[in-house]
Amino acid sequence: MKMFEGRNAVLLDISDTKLFTKKPTVWKINGHYSRPLSGKMPADGAYPITKPFNLLNDREMNNNNRGAADDIMLEYLKGMNSVVQNQRDVMMSYFGQTAPMASPQIQARPVEYTPAISQPQQVQLIEENKVENLVAEEVGSSLPSAANLTTQQLTKILLDVVSDKTGYPVEMLGMDMDMEADLSIDSIKRIEIIGALKERVDIGINFEESENAIETLASLKTLNEIIKWIADLKQSGSGNPSKGLTVENSIHVIEVEPSGVKIGPKEDVAELTRLCFTLQEHAIDNSKSLSIEGKVFALPVKEPLVAHGAEIKKALEEKGAIVEIVAQGEDLTSFDGLILVDIAGTSDRYNMKDLFDLTKKVDFAKMKWLFTFSDQMAQIEKDAEEVKNLQGYPGFIKSLAMEYPGLKVRNIASVTPFDVKKLGNIVAEELSAEDKSIDIFYDGDKRMHYAAKSEKLNSKEEVSTKLDKDSVVLVLGGAQGITPELITQLAVDYPCNYILVGRSKPMEGGENPYSILKTKDEIRKLLIHEGEYKKPADIEKRVNEIYKSNQINAAIEKVSVTGAKVAYRAADVQDKDAFRELILDVRKEYGHIDGVIHAAGILEDKLFSDKTWESFENVYNTKVNPLQVIVDELLGELKLLVMFSSVSAAYGNRGQCDYAAANSVFEYTAIALDKKSGIRVVAFDWGPWKGAGMVNASLESEFEKRGVSMIPLRLGGEYFVNELKYGNEAEVLVMGGDVDNFVKIGSEL
């Protein structure tokens, strides 16, 4: 035939069926599994792997169960690994840094998704595919502008980015899903997503120069709100246009300085910064003062404080200020300042919720003064158990000062009862004082503050912790974050009975098939691969259950290796009755409780403008409620009380007014009980930790980019043990680097 001329066509005899019989030696391979093209899978064949398993390493594969072929393959793999490592070392040495090789990650199987596509949908998909071509065409010059993309195109790109950052297939994502509740996308992860989006599209804003953009992004709840926000940017032209990302400037830039080459994250610190606090006299400098003449102050006064309120009003008005006595719930937007006076021993006192509610009523664009006064410390001098009435005013107002830079804040605490006749003058002088100190203490007429000083620990003589092999130590939050590592190191020197306490329960019912998974990302990828859960919210719930169960089991195993006896008890320590019941059970079993390490804590970071009391209370009570129970039930028998606080309590932190408030209760408790109760009491104001604690991978990356050194886990654990053995401070602040640098960064994040 004409069509076959010159084409080397061969005439086939289709009547010979042997030519077309499927051979048993032919297998089909599709990248996921292999199987015979005809017939059934052999009895000894391998079916698709649905759950992870441990491969034997060369130590496990001994000479009795491996042959010559195995030896050859192992030697080949070792050689290849050595070649790759050597190449990496050479390159990293050239750049001035040595980095560890990345650990292999479990990869998720792509979800099979074949929707029926109608003709209009085909048109939409073709339109969306133009985005890919547009990006490909413009790489090397500049990024496509969001203004030139349709909503559908921008949505397609955003979904791809979110899928990449969360591990969820695009078809699982919904534009109206709650990013935090359904997808575990916190404020830092949102910035990561927008950063990745900016690598593909010029959205017209520069985050490095726009704090408002970061705050707005943190308030967005859904992916649709992000799309709308970008659309608003397109219409208004607001923000600082980004320069666009080209192939040339998208490569990691190495900054060469006279001192050498810098690249990548900071190296682990070799020594920690240890700050101690000394109470020193600190009189007001009358040569420097602020004028309060004509300023309008709100003074909430409950019935028992009428006399105090009258004296304060009189003293301030003598200086030309205007004072209005206000009731709870009144509108405070017209005031220049808010003064809260909490007098111990009165029948109707102010508390943390009162201050929260009052500050929700102010206008921070106008408000310039937020001062709190309390003499609760005087009550503690009489009765140590009065520490349970301490409020978290200091950490709260410090964090607000971080969020509202024009706000002047101060917490004035008195170790002697306030004299009604003198209180008015104290308030007037404090409001007028040009003083950067936020924590002020009065002892009668003497004014003091805590001066921070860097001091190395004197490890020549053991003076503190007295625990023996029969001692019983409760560890709240003992299976999460940094705590297992620190308790493990403590148990080496003090191998006693450790009762780890946490809210979660370990998984039950046979072997845990997820026990080898170390991170939430690994667990999430495997759950998506298994396909049992269809909704991201259900997957996230299961991820958290598995992750916490794995942490519990790992913590028990880790501490047990030291020879100490360790047990785990599940209890919500925020529930005072449940925690009391746990204490009674432990007492019944062991006969005594000698120490408590309070490391429990949660984060729900939000700016104060977005913070609800329910969220604040959840964070605050997780720390404060169990402390109050400890004071009620255990103060008389304890030898050791350790509280894990945070640098945010000492300096405040944006978005952490609740966490900082709770930790400031820890600080003041340690100060009040120091050398008064006959027990070793210490509050650790920890800085950020590397690889554990409250700092997730995203926030760790932000710290590293800004040059903030974090506390290495093992080094921090060694310090923790030494502080308990040799230290005698009631409060210590521990950082991996310079404190001032962290405070500066904290005001930006």
PDB file of N, CA and C in Angstrom, residues 676-719:
ATOM      1  N   LYS A 676      11.527  32.411 102.579  1.00  0.00           N
ATOM      2  CA  LYS A 676      10.468  32.603 103.573  1.00  0.00           C
ATOM      3  C   LYS A 676       9.775  31.297 103.926  1.00  0.00           C
ATOM      4  N   SER A 677       9.731  30.365 102.997  1.00  0.00           N
ATOM      5  CA  SER A 677       8.964  29.142 103.206  1.00  0.00           C
ATOM      6  C   SER A 677       9.835  27.938 103.535  1.00  0.00           C
ATOM      7  N   GLY A 678      11.154  28.107 103.567  1.00  0.00           N
ATOM      8  CA  GLY A 678      12.043  26.999 103.888  1.00  0.00           C
ATOM      9  C   GLY A 678      12.230  26.013 102.763  1.00  0.00           C
ATOM     10  N   ILE A 679      11.811  26.348 101.553  1.00  0.00           N
ATOM     11  CA  ILE A 679      12.001  25.471 100.403  1.00  0.00           C
ATOM     12  C   ILE A 679      12.816  26.202  99.344  1.00  0.00           C
ATOM     13  N   ARG A 680      13.409  25.436  98.458  1.00  0.00           N
ATOM     14  CA  ARG A 680      14.153  26.014  97.338  1.00  0.00           C
ATOM     15  C   ARG A 680      13.152  26.396  96.262  1.00  0.00           C
ATOM     16  N   VAL A 681      13.022  27.679  95.989  1.00  0.00           N
ATOM     17  CA  VAL A 681      12.085  28.186  94.986  1.00  0.00           C
ATOM     18  C   VAL A 681      12.865  28.940  93.921  1.00  0.00           C
ATOM     19  N   VAL A 682      12.595  28.636  92.662  1.00  0.00           N
ATOM     20  CA  VAL A 682      13.272  29.354  91.587  1.00  0.00           C
ATOM     21  C   VAL A 682      12.367  29.411  90.361  1.00  0.00           C
ATOM     22  N   ALA A 683      12.337  30.582  89.734  1.00  0.00           N
ATOM     23  CA  ALA A 683      11.633  30.780  88.463  1.00  0.00           C
ATOM     24  C   ALA A 683      12.679  30.986  87.381  1.00  0.00           C
ATOM     25  N   PHE A 684      12.625  30.165  86.341  1.00  0.00           N
ATOM     26  CA  PHE A 684      13.540  30.280  85.207  1.00  0.00           C
ATOM     27  C   PHE A 684      12.856  31.089  84.105  1.00  0.00           C
ATOM     28  N   ASP A 685      13.396  32.264  83.808  1.00  0.00           N
ATOM     29  CA  ASP A 685      12.897  33.045  82.669  1.00  0.00           C
ATOM     30  C   ASP A 685      13.670  32.583  81.430  1.00  0.00           C
ATOM     31  N   TRP A 686      13.142  31.548  80.772  1.00  0.00           N
ATOM     32  CA  TRP A 686      13.851  30.973  79.631  1.00  0.00           C
ATOM     33  C   TRP A 686      13.714  31.848  78.387  1.00  0.00           C
ATOM     34  N   GLY A 687      14.793  31.943  77.642  1.00  0.00           N
ATOM     35  CA  GLY A 687      14.730  32.503  76.300  1.00  0.00           C
ATOM     36  C   GLY A 687      14.266  31.419  75.339  1.00  0.00           C
ATOM     37  N   PRO A 688      14.251  31.694  74.032  1.00  0.00           N
ATOM     38  CA  PRO A 688      13.800  30.687  73.069  1.00  0.00           C
ATOM     39  C   PRO A 688      14.771  29.511  72.980  1.00  0.00           C
ATOM     40  N   TRP A 689      14.219  28.319  72.841  1.00  0.00           N
ATOM     41  CA  TRP A 689      15.005  27.088  72.749  1.00  0.00           C
ATOM     42  C   TRP A 689      15.112  26.641  71.300  1.00  0.00           C
ATOM     43  N   LYS A 690      16.215  26.019  70.985  1.00  0.00           N
ATOM     44  CA  LYS A 690      16.433  25.516  69.628  1.00  0.00           C
ATOM     45  C   LYS A 690      15.956  24.074  69.530  1.00  0.00           C
ATOM     46  N   GLY A 691      14.983  23.844  68.648  1.00  0.00           N
ATOM     47  CA  GLY A 691      14.539  22.483  68.385  1.00  0.00           C
ATOM     48  C   GLY A 691      13.527  21.933  69.361  1.00  0.00           C
ATOM     49  N   ALA A 692      13.022  22.764  70.280  1.00  0.00           N
ATOM     50  CA  ALA A 692      12.051  22.264  71.258  1.00  0.00           C
ATOM     51  C   ALA A 692      11.350  23.446  71.902  1.00  0.00           C
ATOM     52  N   GLY A 693      10.515  23.160  72.894  1.00  0.00           N
ATOM     53  CA  GLY A 693       9.841  24.230  73.628  1.00  0.00           C
ATOM     54  C   GLY A 693       8.718  24.853  72.825  1.00  0.00           C
ATOM     55  N   MET A 694       8.428  26.127  73.113  1.00  0.00           N
ATOM     56  CA  MET A 694       7.323  26.828  72.474  1.00  0.00           C
ATOM     57  C   MET A 694       7.688  27.352  71.078  1.00  0.00           C
ATOM     58  N   VAL A 695       8.969  27.226  70.700  1.00  0.00           N
ATOM     59  CA  VAL A 695       9.420  27.740  69.406  1.00  0.00           C
ATOM     60  C   VAL A 695       9.269  26.642  68.365  1.00  0.00           C
ATOM     61  N   ASN A 696       8.302  26.799  67.438  1.00  0.00           N
ATOM     62  CA  ASN A 696       8.170  25.820  66.373  1.00  0.00           C
ATOM     63  C   ASN A 696       9.181  26.110  65.270  1.00  0.00           C
ATOM     64  N   ALA A 697       9.217  25.250  64.253  1.00  0.00           N
ATOM     65  CA  ALA A 697      10.226  25.379  63.203  1.00  0.00           C
ATOM     66  C   ALA A 697      10.122  26.717  62.474  1.00  0.00           C
ATOM     67  N   SER A 698       8.888  27.198  62.289  1.00  0.00           N
ATOM     68  CA  SER A 698       8.699  28.457  61.569  1.00  0.00           C
ATOM     69  C   SER A 698       9.265  29.632  62.363  1.00  0.00           C
ATOM     70  N   LEU A 699       8.942  29.676  63.673  1.00  0.00           N
ATOM     71  CA  LEU A 699       9.430  30.768  64.503  1.00  0.00           C
ATOM     72  C   LEU A 699      10.943  30.675  64.680  1.00  0.00           C
ATOM     73  N   GLU A 700      11.450  29.444  64.769  1.00  0.00           N
ATOM     74  CA  GLU A 700      12.902  29.256  64.872  1.00  0.00           C
ATOM     75  C   GLU A 700      13.588  29.856  63.656  1.00  0.00           C
ATOM     76  N   SER A 701      12.989  29.647  62.488  1.00  0.00           N
ATOM     77  CA  SER A 701      13.546  30.212  61.263  1.00  0.00           C
ATOM     78  C   SER A 701      13.554  31.733  61.308  1.00  0.00           C
ATOM     79  N   GLU A 702      12.466  32.326  61.857  1.00  0.00           N
ATOM     80  CA  GLU A 702      12.411  33.788  61.970  1.00  0.00           C
ATOM     81  C   GLU A 702      13.499  34.307  62.906  1.00  0.00           C
ATOM     82  N   PHE A 703      13.700  33.621  64.040  1.00  0.00           N
ATOM     83  CA  PHE A 703      14.752  34.030  64.977  1.00  0.00           C
ATOM     84  C   PHE A 703      16.120  33.967  64.303  1.00  0.00           C
ATOM     85  N   GLU A 704      16.385  32.870  63.580  1.00  0.00           N
ATOM     86  CA  GLU A 704      17.689  32.704  62.956  1.00  0.00           C
ATOM     87  C   GLU A 704      17.944  33.782  61.908  1.00  0.00           C
ATOM     88  N   LYS A 705      16.900  34.107  61.136  1.00  0.00           N
ATOM     89  CA  LYS A 705      17.064  35.141  60.114  1.00  0.00           C
ATOM     90  C   LYS A 705      17.389  36.493  60.725  1.00  0.00           C
ATOM     91  N   ARG A 706      16.922  36.725  61.961  1.00  0.00           N
ATOM     92  CA  ARG A 706      17.143  38.005  62.620  1.00  0.00           C
ATOM     93  C   ARG A 706      18.333  37.977  63.579  1.00  0.00           C
ATOM     94  N   GLY A 707      19.071  36.858  63.576  1.00  0.00           N
ATOM     95  CA  GLY A 707      20.298  36.808  64.367  1.00  0.00           C
ATOM     96  C   GLY A 707      20.104  36.549  65.840  1.00  0.00           C
ATOM     97  N   VAL A 708      18.940  35.983  66.232  1.00  0.00           N
ATOM     98  CA  VAL A 708      18.702  35.685  67.645  1.00  0.00           C
ATOM     99  C   VAL A 708      19.220  34.281  67.955  1.00  0.00           C
ATOM    100  N   SER A 709      20.160  34.169  68.882  1.00  0.00           N
ATOM    101  CA  SER A 709      20.681  32.865  69.279  1.00  0.00           C
ATOM    102  C   SER A 709      19.694  32.195  70.224  1.00  0.00           C
ATOM    103  N   MET A 710      19.503  30.903  70.034  1.00  0.00           N
ATOM    104  CA  MET A 710      18.589  30.142  70.880  1.00  0.00           C
ATOM    105  C   MET A 710      19.370  29.205  71.794  1.00  0.00           C
ATOM    106  N   ILE A 711      18.686  28.698  72.809  1.00  0.00           N
ATOM    107  CA  ILE A 711      19.335  27.832  73.788  1.00  0.00           C
ATOM    108  C   ILE A 711      19.423  26.418  73.225  1.00  0.00           C
ATOM    109  N   PRO A 712      20.626  25.874  73.024  1.00  0.00           N
ATOM    110  CA  PRO A 712      20.748  24.474  72.596  1.00  0.00           C
ATOM    111  C   PRO A 712      20.218  23.554  73.688  1.00  0.00           C
ATOM    112  N   LEU A 713      19.501  22.518  73.306  1.00  0.00           N
ATOM    113  CA  LEU A 713      18.772  21.691  74.264  1.00  0.00           C
ATOM    114  C   LEU A 713      19.695  21.062  75.306  1.00  0.00           C
ATOM    115  N   ARG A 714      20.768  20.442  74.864  1.00  0.00           N
ATOM    116  CA  ARG A 714      21.655  19.755  75.819  1.00  0.00           C
ATOM    117  C   ARG A 714      22.367  20.756  76.726  1.00  0.00           C
ATOM    118  N   LEU A 715      22.844  21.855  76.152  1.00  0.00           N
ATOM    119  CA  LEU A 715      23.530  22.859  76.967  1.00  0.00           C
ATOM    120  C   LEU A 715      22.566  23.477  77.979  1.00  0.00           C
ATOM    121  N   GLY A 716      21.327  23.730  77.557  1.00  0.00           N
ATOM    122  CA  GLY A 716      20.330  24.276  78.470  1.00  0.00           C
ATOM    123  C   GLY A 716      20.000  23.308  79.589  1.00  0.00           C
ATOM    124  N   GLY A 717      19.962  22.008  79.273  1.00  0.00           N
ATOM    125  CA  GLY A 717      19.714  21.005  80.294  1.00  0.00           C
ATOM    126  C   GLY A 717      20.820  20.946  81.326  1.00  0.00           C
ATOM    127  N   GLU A 718      22.061  21.039  80.868  1.00  0.00           N
ATOM    128  CA  GLU A 718      23.201  21.049  81.793  1.00  0.00           C
ATOM    129  C   GLU A 718      23.119  22.263  82.723  1.00  0.00           C
ATOM    130  N   TYR A 719      22.775  23.408  82.141  1.00  0.00           N
ATOM    131  CA  TYR A 719      22.655  24.611  82.970  1.00  0.00           C
ATOM    132  C   TYR A 719      21.536  24.453  84.010  1.00  0.00           C
TER     133      TYR A 719
END
